[in-house]
GROMACS .gro file of C-alpha atoms in nm:
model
  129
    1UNK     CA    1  -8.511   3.966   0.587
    2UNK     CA    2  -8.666   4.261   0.360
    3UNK     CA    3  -8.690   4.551   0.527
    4UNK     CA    4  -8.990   4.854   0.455
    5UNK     CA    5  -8.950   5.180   0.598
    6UNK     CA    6  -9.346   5.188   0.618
    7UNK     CA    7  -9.670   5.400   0.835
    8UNK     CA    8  -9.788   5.217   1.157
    9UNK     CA    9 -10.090   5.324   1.228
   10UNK     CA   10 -10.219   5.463   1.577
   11UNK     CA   11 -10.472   5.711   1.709
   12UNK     CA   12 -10.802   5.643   1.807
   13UNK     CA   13 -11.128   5.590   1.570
   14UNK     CA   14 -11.168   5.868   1.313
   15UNK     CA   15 -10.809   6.027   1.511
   16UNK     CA   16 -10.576   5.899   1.251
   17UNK     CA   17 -10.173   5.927   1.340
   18UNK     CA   18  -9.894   5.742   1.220
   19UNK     CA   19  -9.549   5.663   1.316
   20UNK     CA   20  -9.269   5.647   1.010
   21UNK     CA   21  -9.084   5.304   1.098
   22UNK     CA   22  -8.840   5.012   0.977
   23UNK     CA   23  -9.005   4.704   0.993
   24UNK     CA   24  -8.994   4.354   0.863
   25UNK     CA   25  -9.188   4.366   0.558
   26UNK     CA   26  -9.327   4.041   0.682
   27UNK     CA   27  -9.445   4.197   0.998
   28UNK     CA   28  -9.822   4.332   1.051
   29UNK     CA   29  -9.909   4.733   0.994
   30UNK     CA   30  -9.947   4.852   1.325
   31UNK     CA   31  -9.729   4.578   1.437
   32UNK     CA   32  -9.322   4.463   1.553
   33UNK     CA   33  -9.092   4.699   1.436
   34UNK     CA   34  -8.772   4.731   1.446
   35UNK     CA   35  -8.708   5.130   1.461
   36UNK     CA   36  -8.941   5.472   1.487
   37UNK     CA   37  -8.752   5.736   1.216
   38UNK     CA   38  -9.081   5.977   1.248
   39UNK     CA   39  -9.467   6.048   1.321
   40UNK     CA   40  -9.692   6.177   1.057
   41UNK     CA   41  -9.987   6.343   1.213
   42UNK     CA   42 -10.247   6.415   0.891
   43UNK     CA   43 -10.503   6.603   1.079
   44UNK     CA   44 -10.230   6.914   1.085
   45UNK     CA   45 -10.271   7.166   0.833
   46UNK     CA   46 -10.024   7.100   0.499
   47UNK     CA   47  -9.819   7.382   0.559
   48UNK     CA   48  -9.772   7.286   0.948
   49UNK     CA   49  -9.399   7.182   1.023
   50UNK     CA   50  -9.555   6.933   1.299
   51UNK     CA   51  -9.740   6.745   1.007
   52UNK     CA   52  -9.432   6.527   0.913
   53UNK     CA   53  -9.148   6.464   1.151
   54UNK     CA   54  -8.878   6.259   0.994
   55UNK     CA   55  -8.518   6.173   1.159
   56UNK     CA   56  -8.344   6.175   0.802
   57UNK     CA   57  -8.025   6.045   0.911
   58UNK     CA   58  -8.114   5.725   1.034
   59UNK     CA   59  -8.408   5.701   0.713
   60UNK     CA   60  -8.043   5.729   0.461
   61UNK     CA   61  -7.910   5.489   0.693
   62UNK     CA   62  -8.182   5.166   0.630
   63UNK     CA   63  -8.242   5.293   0.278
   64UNK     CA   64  -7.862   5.217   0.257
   65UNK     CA   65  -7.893   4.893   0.420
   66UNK     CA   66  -8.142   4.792   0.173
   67UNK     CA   67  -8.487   4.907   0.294
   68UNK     CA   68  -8.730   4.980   0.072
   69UNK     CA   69  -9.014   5.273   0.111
   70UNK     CA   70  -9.337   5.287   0.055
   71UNK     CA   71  -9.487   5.527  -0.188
   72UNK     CA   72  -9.649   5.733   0.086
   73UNK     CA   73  -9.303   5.754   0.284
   74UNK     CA   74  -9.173   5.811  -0.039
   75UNK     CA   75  -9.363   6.112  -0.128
   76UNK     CA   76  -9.255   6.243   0.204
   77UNK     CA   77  -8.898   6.194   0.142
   78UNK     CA   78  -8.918   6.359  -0.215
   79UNK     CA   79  -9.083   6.706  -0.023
   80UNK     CA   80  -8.794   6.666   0.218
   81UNK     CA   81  -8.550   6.717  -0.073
   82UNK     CA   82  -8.375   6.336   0.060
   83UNK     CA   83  -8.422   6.138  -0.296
   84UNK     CA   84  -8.507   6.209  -0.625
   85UNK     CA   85  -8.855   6.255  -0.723
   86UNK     CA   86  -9.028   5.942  -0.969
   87UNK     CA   87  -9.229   6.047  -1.223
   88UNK     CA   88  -9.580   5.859  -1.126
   89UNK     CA   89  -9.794   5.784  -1.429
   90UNK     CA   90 -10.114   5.633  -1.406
   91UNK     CA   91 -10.271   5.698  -1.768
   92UNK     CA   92 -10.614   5.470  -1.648
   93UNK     CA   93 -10.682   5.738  -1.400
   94UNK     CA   94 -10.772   6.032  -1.633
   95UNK     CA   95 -10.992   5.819  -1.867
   96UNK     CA   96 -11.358   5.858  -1.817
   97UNK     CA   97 -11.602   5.550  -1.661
   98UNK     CA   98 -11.857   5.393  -1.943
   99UNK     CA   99 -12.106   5.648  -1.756
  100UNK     CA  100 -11.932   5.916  -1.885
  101UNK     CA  101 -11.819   5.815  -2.201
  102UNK     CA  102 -12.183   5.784  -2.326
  103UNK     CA  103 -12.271   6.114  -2.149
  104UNK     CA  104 -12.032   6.344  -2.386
  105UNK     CA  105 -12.111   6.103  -2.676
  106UNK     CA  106 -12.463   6.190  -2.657
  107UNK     CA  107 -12.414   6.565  -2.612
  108UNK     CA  108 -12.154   6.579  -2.930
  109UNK     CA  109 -12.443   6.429  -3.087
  110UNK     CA  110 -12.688   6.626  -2.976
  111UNK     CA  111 -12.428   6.968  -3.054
  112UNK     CA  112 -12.391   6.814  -3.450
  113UNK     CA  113 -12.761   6.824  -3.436
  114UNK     CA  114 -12.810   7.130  -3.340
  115UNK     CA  115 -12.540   7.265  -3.572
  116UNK     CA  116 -12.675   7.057  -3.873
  117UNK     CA  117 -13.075   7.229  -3.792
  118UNK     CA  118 -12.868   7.613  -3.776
  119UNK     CA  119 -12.711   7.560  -4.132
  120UNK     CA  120 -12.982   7.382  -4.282
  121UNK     CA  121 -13.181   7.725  -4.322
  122UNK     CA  122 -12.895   7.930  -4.412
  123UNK     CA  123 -12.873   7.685  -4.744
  124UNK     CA  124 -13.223   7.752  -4.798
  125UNK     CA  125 -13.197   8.106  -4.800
  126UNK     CA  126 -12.868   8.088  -4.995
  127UNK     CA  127 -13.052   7.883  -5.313
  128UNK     CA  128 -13.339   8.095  -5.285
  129UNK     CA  129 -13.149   8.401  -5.371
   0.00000   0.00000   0.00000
């Protein structure tokens, strides 16, 4: 039986709040679990200490049983100062769409053309003297 310390969602429509839980990673989302280690409440301000309640103890204990987090739980763990923070690298994210690439290809191009048009007089007037 794997085991994810995972968010269940609850709340009502457009209300979002989450409980932190261990469940069977088998189990549905807002499903069975088997324990509630905290409530995240996301409509708090960042800097609110209501925003994430966590019951640490019993989080080290399933992590040392085996359970595995989930990236959001684990970010939340990492600004508790309870594990070591990954380095996360997506290098896909910061490249531009197709959109874009054409969009700054077309204004270098336009910029060389405007640079060539700005030197081509200043030759002129250089052979004429």
């Amino acid at each position: 039986m794997s085991i994810k310390i995972r968010l269940a969602r609850g709340g009502s429509k457009k209300r979002p709040f989450y409980r932190i839980v261990a469940a069977d990673s088998r189990m549905p989302r807002d499903g069975r679990f088997i324990e509630k280690l905290g409530v995240y409440n996301p409509l708090l301000p960042k800097d609110s200490e209501e925003r994430v309640k966590m019951d640490v103890e019993r989080i080290q204990y399933w992590m040392s049983q085996g359970a595995q987090t989930t990236d959001r739980v684990a970010r939340f763990l990492e600004a508790a100062g309870v594990v070591e923070k990954k380095v996360r690298n997506n290098p896909k994210k910061a490249v531009p769409g197709k959109a874009a690439t054409e969009r700054a290809q077309a204004k270098a191009a336009k910029a060389a053309e405007a640079a060539e048009a700005a030197a081509a007089p200043a030759v002129e007037e250089a052979t004429a003297e």
